[in-house]
Short mmCIF file of C-alpha atoms and ligand atoms in Angstrom, two decimals:
data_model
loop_
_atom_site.label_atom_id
_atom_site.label_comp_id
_atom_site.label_asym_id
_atom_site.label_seq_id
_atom_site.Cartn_x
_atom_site.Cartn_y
_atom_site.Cartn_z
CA UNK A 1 114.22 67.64 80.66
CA UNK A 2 116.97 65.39 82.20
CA UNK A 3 120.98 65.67 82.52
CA UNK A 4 122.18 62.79 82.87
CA UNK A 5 126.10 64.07 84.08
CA UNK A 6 127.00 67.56 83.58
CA UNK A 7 130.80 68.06 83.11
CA UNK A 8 132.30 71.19 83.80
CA UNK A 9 135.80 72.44 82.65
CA UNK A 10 137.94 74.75 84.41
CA UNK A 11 137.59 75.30 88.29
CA UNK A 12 137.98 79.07 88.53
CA UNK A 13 135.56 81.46 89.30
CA UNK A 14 133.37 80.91 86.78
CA UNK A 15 133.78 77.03 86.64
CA UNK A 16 133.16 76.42 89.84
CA UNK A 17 129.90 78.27 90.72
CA UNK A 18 128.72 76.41 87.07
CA UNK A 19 129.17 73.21 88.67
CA UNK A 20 127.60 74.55 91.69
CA UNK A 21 124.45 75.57 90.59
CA UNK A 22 124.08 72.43 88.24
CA UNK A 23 124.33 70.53 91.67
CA UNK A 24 121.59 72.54 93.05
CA UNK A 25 119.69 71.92 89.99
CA UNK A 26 119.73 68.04 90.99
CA UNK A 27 122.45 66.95 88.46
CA UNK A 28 125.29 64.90 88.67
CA UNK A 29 127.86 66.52 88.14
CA UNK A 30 132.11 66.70 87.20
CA UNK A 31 134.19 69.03 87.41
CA UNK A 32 137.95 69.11 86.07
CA UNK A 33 140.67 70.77 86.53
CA UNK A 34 144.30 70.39 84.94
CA UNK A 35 145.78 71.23 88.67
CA UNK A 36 144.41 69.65 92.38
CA UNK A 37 145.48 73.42 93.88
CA UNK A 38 142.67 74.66 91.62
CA UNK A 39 140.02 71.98 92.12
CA UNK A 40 141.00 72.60 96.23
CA UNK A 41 140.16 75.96 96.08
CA UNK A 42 137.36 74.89 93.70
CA UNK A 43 135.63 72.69 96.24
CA UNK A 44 136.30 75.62 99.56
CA UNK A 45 134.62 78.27 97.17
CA UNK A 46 131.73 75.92 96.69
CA UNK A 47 131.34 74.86 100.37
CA UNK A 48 131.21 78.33 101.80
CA UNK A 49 128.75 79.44 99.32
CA UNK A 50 126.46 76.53 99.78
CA UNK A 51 127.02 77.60 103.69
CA UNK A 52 125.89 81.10 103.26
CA UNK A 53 122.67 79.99 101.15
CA UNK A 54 121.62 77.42 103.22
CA UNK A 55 122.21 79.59 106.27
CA UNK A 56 119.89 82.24 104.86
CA UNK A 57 117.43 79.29 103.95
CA UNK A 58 117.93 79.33 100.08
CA UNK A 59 118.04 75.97 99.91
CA UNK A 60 115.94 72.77 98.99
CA UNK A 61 118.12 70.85 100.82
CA UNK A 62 121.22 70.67 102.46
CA UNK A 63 124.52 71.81 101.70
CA UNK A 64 126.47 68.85 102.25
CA UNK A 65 123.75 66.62 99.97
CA UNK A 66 124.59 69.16 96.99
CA UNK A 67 128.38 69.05 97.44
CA UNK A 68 128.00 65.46 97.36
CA UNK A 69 126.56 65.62 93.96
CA UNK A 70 129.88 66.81 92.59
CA UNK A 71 133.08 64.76 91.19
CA UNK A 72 136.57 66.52 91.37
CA UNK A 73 138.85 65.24 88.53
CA UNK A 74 141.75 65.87 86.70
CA UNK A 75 141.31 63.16 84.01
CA UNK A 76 139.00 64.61 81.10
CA UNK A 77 137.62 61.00 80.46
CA UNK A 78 135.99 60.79 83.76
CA UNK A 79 133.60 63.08 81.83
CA UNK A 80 132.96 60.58 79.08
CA UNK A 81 129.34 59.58 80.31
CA UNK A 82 128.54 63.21 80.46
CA UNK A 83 125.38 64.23 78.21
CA UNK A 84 126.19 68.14 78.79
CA UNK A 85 129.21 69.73 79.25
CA UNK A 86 130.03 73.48 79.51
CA UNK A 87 133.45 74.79 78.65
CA UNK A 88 135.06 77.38 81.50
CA UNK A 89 139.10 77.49 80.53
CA UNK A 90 140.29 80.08 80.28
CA UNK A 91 139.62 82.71 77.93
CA UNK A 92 142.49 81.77 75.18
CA UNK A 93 141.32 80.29 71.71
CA UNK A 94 143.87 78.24 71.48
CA UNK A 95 142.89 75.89 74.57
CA UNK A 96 139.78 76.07 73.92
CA UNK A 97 140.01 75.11 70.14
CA UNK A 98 142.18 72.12 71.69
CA UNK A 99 139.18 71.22 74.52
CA UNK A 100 136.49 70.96 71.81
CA UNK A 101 138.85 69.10 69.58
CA UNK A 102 139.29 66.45 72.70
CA UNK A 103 135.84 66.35 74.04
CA UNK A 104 134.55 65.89 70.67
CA UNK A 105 136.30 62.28 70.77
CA UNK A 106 135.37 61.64 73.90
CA UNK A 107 131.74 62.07 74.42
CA UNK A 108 129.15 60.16 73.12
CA UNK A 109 127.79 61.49 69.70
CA UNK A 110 124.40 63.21 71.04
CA UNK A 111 126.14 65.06 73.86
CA UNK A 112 125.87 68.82 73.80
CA UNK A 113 128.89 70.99 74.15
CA UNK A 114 128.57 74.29 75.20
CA UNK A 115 131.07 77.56 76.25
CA UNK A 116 130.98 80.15 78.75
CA UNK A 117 133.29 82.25 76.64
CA UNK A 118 133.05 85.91 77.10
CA UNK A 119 134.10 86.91 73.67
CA UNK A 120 135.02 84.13 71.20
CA UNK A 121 132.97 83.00 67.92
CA UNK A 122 130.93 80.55 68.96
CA UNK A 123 130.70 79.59 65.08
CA UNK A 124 134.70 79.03 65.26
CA UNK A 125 134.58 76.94 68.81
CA UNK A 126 132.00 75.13 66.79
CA UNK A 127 134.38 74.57 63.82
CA UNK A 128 136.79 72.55 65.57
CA UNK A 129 134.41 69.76 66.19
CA UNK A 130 132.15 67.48 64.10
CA UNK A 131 129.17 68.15 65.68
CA UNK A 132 128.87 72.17 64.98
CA UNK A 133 124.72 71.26 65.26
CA UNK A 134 125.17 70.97 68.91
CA UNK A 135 127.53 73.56 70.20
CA UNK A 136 126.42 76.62 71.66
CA UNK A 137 127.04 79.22 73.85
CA UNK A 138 126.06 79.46 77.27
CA UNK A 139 127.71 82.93 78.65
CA UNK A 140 127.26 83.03 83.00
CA UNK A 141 127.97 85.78 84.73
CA UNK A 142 130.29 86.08 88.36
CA UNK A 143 129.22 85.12 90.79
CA UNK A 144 127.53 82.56 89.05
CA UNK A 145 125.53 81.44 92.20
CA UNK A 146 124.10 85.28 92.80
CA UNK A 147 123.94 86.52 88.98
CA UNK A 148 121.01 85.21 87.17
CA UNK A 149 121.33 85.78 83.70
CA UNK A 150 122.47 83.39 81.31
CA UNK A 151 123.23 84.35 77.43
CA UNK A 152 122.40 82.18 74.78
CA UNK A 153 124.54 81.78 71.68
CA UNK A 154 123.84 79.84 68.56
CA UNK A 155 126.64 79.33 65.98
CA UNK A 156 126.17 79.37 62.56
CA UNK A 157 125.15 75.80 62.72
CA UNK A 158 123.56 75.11 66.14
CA UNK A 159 120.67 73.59 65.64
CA UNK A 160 117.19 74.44 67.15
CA UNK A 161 116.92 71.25 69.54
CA UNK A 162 120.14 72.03 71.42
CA UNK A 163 119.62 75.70 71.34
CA UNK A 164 115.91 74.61 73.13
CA UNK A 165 118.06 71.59 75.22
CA UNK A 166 120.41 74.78 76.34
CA UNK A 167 117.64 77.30 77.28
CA UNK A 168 115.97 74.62 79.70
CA UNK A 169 118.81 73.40 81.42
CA UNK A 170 119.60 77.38 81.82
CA UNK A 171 116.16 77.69 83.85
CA UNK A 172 116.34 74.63 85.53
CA UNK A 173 119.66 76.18 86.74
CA UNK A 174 117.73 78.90 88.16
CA UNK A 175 118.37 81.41 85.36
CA UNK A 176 116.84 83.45 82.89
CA UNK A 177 117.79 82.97 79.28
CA UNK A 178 118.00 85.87 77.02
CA UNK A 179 119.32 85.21 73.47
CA UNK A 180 122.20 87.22 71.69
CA UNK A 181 123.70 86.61 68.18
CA UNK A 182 127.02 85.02 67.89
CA UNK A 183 128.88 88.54 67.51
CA UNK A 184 131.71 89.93 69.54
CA UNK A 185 131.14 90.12 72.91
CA UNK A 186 127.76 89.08 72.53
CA UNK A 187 124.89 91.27 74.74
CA UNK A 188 126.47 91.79 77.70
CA UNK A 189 129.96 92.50 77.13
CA UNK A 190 129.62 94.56 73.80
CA UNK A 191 127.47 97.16 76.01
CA UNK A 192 129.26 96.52 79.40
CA UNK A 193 133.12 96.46 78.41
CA UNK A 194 133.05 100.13 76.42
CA UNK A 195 131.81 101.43 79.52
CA UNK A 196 134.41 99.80 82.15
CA UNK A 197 137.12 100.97 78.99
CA UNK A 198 135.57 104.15 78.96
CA UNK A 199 135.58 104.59 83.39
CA UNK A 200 139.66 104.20 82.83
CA UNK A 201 139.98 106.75 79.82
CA UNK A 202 138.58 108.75 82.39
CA UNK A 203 140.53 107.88 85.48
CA UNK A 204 143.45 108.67 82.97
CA UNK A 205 142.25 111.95 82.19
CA UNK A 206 141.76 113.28 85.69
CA UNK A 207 138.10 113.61 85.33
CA UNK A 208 137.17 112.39 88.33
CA UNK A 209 138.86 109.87 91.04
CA UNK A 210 138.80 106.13 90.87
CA UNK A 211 136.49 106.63 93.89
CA UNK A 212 134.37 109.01 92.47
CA UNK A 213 133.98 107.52 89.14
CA UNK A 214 132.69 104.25 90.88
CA UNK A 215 130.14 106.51 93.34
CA UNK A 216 128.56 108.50 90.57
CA UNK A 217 128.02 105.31 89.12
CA UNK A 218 126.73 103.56 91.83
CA UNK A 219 124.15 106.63 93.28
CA UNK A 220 124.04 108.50 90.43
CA UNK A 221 122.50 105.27 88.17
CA UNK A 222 122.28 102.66 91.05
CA UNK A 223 124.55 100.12 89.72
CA UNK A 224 125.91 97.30 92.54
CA UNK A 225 129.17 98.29 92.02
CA UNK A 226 130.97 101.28 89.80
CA UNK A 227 132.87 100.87 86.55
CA UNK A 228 136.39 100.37 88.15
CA UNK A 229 135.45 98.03 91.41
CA UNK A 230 134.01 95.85 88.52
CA UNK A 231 136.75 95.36 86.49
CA UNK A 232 138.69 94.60 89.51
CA UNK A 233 135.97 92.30 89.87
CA UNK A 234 135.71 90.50 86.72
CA UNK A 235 140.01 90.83 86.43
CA UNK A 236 141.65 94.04 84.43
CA UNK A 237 142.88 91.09 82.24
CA UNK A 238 139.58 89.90 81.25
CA UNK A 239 138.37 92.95 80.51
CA UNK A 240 141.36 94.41 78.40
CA UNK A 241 141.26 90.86 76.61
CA UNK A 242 137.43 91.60 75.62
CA UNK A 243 138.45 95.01 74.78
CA UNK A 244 140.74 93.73 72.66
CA UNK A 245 138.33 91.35 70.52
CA UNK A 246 135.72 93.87 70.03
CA UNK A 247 138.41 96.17 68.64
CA UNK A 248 139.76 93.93 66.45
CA UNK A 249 136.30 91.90 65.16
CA UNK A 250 134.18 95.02 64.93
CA UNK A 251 136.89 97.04 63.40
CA UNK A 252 135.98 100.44 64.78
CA UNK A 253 138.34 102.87 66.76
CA UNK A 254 136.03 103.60 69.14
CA UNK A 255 136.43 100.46 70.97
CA UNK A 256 140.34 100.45 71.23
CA UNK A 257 141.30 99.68 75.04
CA UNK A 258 142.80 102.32 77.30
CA UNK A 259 146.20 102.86 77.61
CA UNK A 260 145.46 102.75 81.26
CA UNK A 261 143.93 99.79 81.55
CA UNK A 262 146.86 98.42 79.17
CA UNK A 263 149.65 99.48 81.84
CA UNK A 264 147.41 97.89 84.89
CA UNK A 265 148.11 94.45 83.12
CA UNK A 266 151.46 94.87 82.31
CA UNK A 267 152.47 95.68 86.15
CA UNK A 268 150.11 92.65 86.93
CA UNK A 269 147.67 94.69 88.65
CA UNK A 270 145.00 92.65 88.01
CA UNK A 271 141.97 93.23 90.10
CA UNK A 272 141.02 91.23 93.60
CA UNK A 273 142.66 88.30 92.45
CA UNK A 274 146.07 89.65 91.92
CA UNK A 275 145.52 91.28 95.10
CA UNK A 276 145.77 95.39 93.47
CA UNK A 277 143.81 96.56 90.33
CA UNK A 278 142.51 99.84 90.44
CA UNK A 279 142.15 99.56 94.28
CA UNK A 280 144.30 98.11 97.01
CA UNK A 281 142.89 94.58 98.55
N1 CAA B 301 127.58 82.59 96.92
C1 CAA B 301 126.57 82.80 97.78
N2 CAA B 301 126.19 84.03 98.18
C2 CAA B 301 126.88 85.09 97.71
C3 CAA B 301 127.96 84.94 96.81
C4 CAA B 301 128.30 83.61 96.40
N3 CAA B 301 129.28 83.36 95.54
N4 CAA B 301 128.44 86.18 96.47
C5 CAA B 301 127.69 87.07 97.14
N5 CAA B 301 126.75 86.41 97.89
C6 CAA B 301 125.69 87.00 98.70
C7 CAA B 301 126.19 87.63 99.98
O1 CAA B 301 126.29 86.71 101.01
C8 CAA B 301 125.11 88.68 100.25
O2 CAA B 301 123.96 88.09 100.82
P1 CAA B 301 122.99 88.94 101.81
O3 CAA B 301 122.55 90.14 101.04
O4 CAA B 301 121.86 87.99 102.07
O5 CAA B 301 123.84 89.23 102.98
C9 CAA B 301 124.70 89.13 98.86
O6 CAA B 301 125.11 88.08 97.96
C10 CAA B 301 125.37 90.40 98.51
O7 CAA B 301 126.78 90.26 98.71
P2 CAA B 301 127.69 91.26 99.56
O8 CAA B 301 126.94 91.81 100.73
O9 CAA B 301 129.00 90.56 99.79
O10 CAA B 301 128.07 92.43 98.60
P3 CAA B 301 127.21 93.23 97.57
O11 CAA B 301 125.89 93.63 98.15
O12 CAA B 301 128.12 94.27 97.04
O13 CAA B 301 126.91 92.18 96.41
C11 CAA B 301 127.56 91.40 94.31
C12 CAA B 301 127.94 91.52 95.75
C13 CAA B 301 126.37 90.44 94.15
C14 CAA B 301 128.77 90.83 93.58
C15 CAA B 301 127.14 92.83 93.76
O14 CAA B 301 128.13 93.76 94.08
C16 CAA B 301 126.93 92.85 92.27
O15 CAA B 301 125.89 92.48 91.77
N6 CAA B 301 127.97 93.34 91.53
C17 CAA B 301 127.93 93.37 90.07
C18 CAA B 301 128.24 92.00 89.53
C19 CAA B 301 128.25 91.97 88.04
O16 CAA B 301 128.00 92.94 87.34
N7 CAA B 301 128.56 90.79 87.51
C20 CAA B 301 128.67 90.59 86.09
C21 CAA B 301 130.08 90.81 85.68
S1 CAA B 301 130.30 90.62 83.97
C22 CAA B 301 130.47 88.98 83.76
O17 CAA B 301 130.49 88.19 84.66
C23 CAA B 301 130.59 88.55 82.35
C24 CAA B 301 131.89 88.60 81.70
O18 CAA B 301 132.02 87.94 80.68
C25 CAA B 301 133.00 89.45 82.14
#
């Protein structure tokens, strides 16, 4: 199994530790960004992880000789001679519907495309393209360097040779492939999102603090990190936009967001990034 280039879009969190461990995994590899200020930050998030890995000896070989590997861009062609790319925009249809429209011109006919969205039909990502046979999903989790699960999504149409092409360059990145069906939110998020929904229905009703919440969690089931501290984690944003899909595609009350988390968004109380969410950072 060979990549030839691997092109990443979208240099936040989740594209940049993509691109990162492809260029562990030996491939060239691009990653764009519409804005330098992102691709900057990009390539400073990259080189203090590879720091802290090759510190602790994690490494095949050295830091510097894996940043190397990777292109900073913010022309989509330079990712023409790519042979697999993965999607990481951000989480909106519309630009994503738009980047699959655009790459689909641009690469070469037998190139796979795949997304690392949370929550979107893959089948409908697919859609937008003439080559629905070799789009799939290919769902990381933060921090991508650390986490090592990767979930596999076939659209209606994927065929079996990408969904096989997707799975190994999954392990060559170092991760284990588990397959979920093109639903909303997939594996992960259908089980993990009610649960981070349901830790603020019950901030908002006083049953516990944020604190406590996050401790029972923690000792009482021994998560890393409690319900709240992860969805300042992931972004309040993220989650209440996941919420919001499984809501509306599943079509039961039960997932409808919390109020709470609602309000957290609207005052821009994000998570870490924003610099408040549930906590103070
Ligand atoms: N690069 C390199 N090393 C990193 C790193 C990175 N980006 N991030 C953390 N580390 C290392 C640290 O250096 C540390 O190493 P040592 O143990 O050798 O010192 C180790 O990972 C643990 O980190 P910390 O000591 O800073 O903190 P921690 O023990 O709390 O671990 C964590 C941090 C790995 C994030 C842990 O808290 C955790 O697993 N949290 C849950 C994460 C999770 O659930 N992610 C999935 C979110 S859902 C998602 O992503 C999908 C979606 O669609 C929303």
């Amino acid at each position: 199994m060979r990549v030839k280039g691997f092109g990443v879009i979208g240099a936040g969190s989740m594209g940049n530790g993509i691109a990162q461990v492809s260029a562990q995994a030996g491939f060239p590899t691009v990653l764009f960004d519409i804005g330098t200020a992102q691709l900057d930050r990009a390539k400073t998030t990259i080189q203090k992880s590879l720091q802290k890995l090759e510190e602790k000896g994690k490494l095949k070989e050295t830091g510097a000789a894996i940043f190397g590997r990777i292109a900073f861009t913010t022309s989509l062609t330079d990712l023409k001679t790519c042979d697999f790319v993965v999607e990481a925009a951000s989480e909106n249809r519309e630009v994503k519907f738009k980047l699959f429209a655009q790459l689909d011109e641009l690469l070469a006919k037998d190139a796979v495309i795949t997304t690392n969205t949370s929550s979107i039909s893959i089948t409908e990502i697919a859609g937008k393209t003439k080559r629905a046979d070799k789009i799939a999903g290919m769902h990381f989790m933060n921090p991508v360097p650390i986490m090592t699960l990767v979930e596999g999504i076939r659209g209606l149409a994927t065929s079996d040779a990408t969904f096989a092409h997707v799975r190994a360059v999954s392990e060559a990145m170092g991760k284990t492939f588990i397959e979920a069906k093109d639903a909303p939110g997939f594996a992960v998020n259908r089980i993990l999102m009610p649960m981070i929904n349901e830790g603020f229905f019950a901030l908002n009703e006083g049953l516990a603090s944020a604190k406590d919440i996050d401790t029972a969690l923690k000792l009482g089931c021994n998560f890393p990190m409690g319900p709240l501290e992860l969805a300042d984690f992931v972004g309040i944003d993220v989650c209440l936009s996941v919420c919001e899909v499984l809501h509306r595609d599943l079509g039961d009350p039960k997932y409808r967001p919390s109020p709470l988390m609602r309000k957290y968004v609207e005052a821009g109380w994000l998570g870490r990034k924003s610099g408040r969410g549930v906590y103070v950072y």
